[in-house]
Coordinates of C-alpha atoms in Angstrom, one line a residue:
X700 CA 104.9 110.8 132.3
X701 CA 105.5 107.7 130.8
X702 CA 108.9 106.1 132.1
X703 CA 112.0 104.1 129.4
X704 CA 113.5 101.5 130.7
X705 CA 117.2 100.8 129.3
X706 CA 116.1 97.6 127.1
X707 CA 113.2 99.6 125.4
X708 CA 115.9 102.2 124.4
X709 CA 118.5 99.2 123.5
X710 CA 115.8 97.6 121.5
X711 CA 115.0 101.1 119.6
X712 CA 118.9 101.5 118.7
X713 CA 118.8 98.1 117.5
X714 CA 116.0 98.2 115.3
X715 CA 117.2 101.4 114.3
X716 CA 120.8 100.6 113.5
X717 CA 120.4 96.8 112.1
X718 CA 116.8 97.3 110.0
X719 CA 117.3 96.2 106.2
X720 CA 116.9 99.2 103.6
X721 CA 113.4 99.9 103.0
X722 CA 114.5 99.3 98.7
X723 CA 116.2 96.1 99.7
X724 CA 113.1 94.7 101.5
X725 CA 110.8 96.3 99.0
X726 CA 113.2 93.9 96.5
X727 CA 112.3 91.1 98.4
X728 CA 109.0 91.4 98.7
X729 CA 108.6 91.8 95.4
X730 CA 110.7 88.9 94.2
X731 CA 109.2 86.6 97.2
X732 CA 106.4 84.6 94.5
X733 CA 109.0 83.6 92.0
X734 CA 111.4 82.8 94.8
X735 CA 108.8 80.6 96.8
X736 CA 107.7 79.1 93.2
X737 CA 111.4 77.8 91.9
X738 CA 113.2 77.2 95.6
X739 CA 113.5 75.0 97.5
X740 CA 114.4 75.4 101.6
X741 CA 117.1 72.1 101.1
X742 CA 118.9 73.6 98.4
X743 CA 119.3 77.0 99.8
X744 CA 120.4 75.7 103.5
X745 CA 123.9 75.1 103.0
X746 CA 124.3 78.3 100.5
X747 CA 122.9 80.4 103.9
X748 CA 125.5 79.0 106.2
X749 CA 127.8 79.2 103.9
X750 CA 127.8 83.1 103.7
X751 CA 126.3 83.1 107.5
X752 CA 123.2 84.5 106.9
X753 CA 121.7 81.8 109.5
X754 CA 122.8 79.3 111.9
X755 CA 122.6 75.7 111.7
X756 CA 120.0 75.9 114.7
X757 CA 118.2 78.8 113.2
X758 CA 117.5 76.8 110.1
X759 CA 115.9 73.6 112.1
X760 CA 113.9 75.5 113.4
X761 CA 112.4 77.0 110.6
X762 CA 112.9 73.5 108.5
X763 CA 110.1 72.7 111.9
X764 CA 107.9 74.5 110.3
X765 CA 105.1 74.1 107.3
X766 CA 106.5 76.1 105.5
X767 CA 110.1 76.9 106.3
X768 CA 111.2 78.6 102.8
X769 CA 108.8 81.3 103.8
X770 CA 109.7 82.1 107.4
X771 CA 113.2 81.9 106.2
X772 CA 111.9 84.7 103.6
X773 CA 110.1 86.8 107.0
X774 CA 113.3 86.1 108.5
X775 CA 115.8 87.8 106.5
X776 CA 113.8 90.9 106.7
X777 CA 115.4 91.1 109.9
X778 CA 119.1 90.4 109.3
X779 CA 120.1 93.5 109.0
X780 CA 121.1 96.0 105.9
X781 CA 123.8 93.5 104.3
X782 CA 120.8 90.8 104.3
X783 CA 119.8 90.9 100.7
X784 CA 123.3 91.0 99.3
X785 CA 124.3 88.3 101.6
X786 CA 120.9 86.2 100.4
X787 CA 122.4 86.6 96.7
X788 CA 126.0 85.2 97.4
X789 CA 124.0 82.2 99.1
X790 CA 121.9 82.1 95.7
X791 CA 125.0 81.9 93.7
X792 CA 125.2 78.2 94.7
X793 CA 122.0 77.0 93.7
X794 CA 121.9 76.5 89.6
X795 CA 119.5 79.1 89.4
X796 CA 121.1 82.0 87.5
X797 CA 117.5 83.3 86.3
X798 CA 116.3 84.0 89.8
X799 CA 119.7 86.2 90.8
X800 CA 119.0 87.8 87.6
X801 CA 115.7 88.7 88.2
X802 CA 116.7 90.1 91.8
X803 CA 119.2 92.1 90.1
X804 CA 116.8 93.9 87.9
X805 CA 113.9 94.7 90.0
X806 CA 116.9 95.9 92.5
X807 CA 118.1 98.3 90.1
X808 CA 114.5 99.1 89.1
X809 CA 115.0 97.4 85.5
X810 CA 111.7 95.1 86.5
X811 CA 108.2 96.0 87.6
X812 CA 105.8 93.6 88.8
X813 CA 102.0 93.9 88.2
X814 CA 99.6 91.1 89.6
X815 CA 97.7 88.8 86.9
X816 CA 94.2 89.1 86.1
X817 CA 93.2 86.7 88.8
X818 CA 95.6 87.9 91.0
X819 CA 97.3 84.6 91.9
X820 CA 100.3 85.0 90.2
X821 CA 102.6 88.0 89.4
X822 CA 103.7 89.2 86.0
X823 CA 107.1 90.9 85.6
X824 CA 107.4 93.6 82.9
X825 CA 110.4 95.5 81.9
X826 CA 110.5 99.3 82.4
X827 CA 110.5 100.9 79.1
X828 CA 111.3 104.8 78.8
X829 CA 109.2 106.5 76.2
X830 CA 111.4 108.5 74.0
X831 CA 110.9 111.6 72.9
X832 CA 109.5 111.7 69.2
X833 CA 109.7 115.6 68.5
X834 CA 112.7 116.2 66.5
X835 CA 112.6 119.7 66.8
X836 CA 112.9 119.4 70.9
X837 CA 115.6 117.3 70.8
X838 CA 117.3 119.6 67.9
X839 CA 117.2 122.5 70.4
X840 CA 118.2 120.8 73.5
X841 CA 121.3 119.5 70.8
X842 CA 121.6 123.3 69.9
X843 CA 121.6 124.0 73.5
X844 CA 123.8 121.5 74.6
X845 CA 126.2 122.7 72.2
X846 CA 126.6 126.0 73.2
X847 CA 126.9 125.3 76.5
X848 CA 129.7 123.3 76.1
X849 CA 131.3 126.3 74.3
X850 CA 131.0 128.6 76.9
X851 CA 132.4 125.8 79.4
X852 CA 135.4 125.3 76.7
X853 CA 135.8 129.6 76.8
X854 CA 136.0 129.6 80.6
X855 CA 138.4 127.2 80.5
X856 CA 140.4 129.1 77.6
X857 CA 140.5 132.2 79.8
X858 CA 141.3 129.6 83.1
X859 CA 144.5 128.6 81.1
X860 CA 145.6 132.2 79.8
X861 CA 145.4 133.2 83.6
X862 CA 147.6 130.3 84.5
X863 CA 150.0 130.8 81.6
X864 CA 150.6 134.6 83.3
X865 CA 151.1 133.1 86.6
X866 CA 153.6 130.7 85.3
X867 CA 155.3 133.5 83.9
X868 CA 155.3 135.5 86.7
X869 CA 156.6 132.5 88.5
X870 CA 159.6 132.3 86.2
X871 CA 160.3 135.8 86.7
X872 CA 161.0 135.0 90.6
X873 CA 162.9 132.1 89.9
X874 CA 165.5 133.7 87.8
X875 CA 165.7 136.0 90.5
X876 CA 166.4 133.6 92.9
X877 CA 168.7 131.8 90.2
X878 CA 170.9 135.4 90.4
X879 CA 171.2 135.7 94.1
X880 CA 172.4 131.8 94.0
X881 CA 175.2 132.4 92.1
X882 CA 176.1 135.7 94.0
X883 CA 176.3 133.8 97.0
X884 CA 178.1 131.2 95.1
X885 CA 180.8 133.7 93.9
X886 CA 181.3 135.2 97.7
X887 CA 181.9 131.9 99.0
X888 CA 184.4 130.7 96.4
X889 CA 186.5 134.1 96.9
X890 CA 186.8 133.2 100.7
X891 CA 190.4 131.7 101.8
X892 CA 188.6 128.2 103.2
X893 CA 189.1 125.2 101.0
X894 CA 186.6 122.7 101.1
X895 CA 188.0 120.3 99.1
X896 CA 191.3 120.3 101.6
X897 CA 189.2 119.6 104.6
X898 CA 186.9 116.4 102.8
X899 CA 190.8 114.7 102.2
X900 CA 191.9 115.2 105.8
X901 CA 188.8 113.9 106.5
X902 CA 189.4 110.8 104.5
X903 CA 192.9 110.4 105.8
X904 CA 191.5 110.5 109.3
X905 CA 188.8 107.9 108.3
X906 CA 191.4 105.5 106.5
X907 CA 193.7 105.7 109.3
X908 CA 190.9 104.8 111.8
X909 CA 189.9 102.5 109.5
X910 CA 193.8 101.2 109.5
X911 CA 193.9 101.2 113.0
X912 CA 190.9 99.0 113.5
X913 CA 192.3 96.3 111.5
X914 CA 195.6 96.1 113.3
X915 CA 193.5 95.7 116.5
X916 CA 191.7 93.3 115.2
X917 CA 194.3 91.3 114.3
X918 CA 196.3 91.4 116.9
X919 CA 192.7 90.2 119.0
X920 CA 192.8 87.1 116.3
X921 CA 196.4 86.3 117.1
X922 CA 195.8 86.8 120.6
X923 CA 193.4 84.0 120.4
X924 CA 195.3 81.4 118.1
X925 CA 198.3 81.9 121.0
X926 CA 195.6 81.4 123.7
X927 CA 194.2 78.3 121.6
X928 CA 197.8 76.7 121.5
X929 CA 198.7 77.4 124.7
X930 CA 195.5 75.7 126.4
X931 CA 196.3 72.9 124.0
X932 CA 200.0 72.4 125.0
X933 CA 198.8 72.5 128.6
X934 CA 196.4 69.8 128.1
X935 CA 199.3 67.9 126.4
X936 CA 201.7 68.4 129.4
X937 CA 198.8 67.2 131.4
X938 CA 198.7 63.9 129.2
X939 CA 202.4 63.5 129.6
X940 CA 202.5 64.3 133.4
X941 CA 199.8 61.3 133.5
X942 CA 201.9 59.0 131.4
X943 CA 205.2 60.0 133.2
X944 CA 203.1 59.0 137.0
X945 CA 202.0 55.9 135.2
X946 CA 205.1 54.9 134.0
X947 CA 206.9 55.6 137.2
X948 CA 204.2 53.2 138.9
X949 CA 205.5 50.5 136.8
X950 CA 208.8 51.0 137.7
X951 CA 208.2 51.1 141.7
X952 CA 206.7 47.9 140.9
X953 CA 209.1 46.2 139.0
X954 CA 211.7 47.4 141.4
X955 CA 209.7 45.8 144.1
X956 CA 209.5 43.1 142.1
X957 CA 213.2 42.5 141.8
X958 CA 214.0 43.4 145.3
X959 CA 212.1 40.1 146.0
X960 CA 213.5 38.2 143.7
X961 CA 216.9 39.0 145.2
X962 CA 215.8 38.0 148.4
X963 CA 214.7 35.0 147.6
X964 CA 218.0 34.3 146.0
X965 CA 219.9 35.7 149.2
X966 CA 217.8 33.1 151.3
X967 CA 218.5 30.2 148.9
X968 CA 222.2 30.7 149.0
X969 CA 221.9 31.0 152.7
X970 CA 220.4 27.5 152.9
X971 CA 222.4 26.1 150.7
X972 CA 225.1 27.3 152.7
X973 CA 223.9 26.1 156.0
X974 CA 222.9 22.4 154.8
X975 CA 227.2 21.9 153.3
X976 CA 228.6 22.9 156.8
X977 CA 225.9 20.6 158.2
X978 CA 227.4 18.0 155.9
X979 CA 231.3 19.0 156.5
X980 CA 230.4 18.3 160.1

């Protein structure tokens, strides 16, 4: 028994999962003469990373090649399902509307292609549905057709007759229901319990808390203007205590000052004193 390794079954989901639609490839396959005939690998290279259908790297390598706009062609077969739609935003950018066109149409099967006589070149032919020429067929699948559409336009008749009955039938409960309402209604209104008392004392309750917050709140702002002016008085004591210590500074000195100058006066006189008895003598 033959073993599988883990990259065989790895490279089976991968081919299985990321393989472009048979259609889609089928497209470009049958597009891939025209394409090769009016393209040009240098105007589609920027378009493809644009959209990034290929990296720069990728497209060296195939710009390497002989023939690059044709391994670039191989290579989008393996891009993935979103290939082909991504290879027509990238065709968008080349001023080639004819070639998206044609892509289009052989996509949605509006094109066949059928090789020349020499079989060198391809001839694209548009898909023409033969109509059918019998009146009479066409009068009895009309016929047909019509009828049908009356027994569809019946069944619908009788669809709405049965929902008319429900909604009757429906109506019928709810004025039942309607009844009871006002029953209950009546019992509660003949019990002693006033509602409407019990909201205002519930609104006097709420404006008085609401009252009560605000005096509190108030109070808290004039508690802080008070603290405000009293750290701002204390700040101008401090400023006075300071001028009061400076100014008493000055007056130690000036004090000291005079003291001196007395002295000074004391010991002049006292000279003056001594030298006149010197001289009496």
């Amino acid at each position: 028994m033959q073993k599988i390794y883990i990259s065989q079954i790895i490279a089976i989901i991968f081919h299985t999962c990321y393989r472009m639609d048979p259609n889609n490839k089928s497209t470009l396959r049958q597009c891939r003469m025209p394409l090769l005939n009016d393209l040009t690998f240098c105007e589609m290279r920027d378009g493809l990373i644009q959209v990034g259908l290929f990296t720069p790297k990728e497209l060296d390598k195939f710009e390497r090649s002989k023939t690059p706009l044709s391994r670039m062609l191989d290579a989008i077969e393996k891009k993935g399902p979103d290939a082909l739609q991504s290879f027509k935003k990238a065709l968008e950018f080349v001023d080639k509307p004819h070639l998206l066109e044609m892509i289009n149409k052989v996509e949605n099967k509006q094109l066949e292609f059928k090789p020349t006589m020499d079989h060198k070149d391809w001839d694209f032919q548009v898909k023409k549905e033969e109509p059918d020429v019998e009146g009479g067929s066409l009068m009895e699948e009309n016929l047909q057709n019509y009828h049908e559409k009356i027994k569809e336009l019946e069944t619908q008749l009788q669809n709405s007759k049965a929902e008319c009955e429900e909604f009757k039938a429906e109506t019928e409960k709810l004025k039942l229901q309607v009844g009871n309402l006002q029953k209950h209604q009546e019992e509660l209104s003949s019990h002693n319990f006033n509602l409407n008392q019990y909201v205002h004392f519930l609104g006097e309750v709420q404006k008085s808390s609401h009252e009560y917050v605000y005096t509190i709140a108030n109070q808290l702002e004039h508690f802080k203007c008070w603290q405000k002016y009293l750290l701002d008085h204390n700040k101008y004591l401090i400023n006075e205590k300071a001028n009061v210590i400076y100014e008493n500074g000055n007056l130690k000195e000036q004090l000291r000052q005079e003291l001196g100058k007395r002295k000074m006066v004391e010991e002049n006189n006292e000279c003056k004193s001594s030298k006149r008895k010197k001289k009496k003598k």
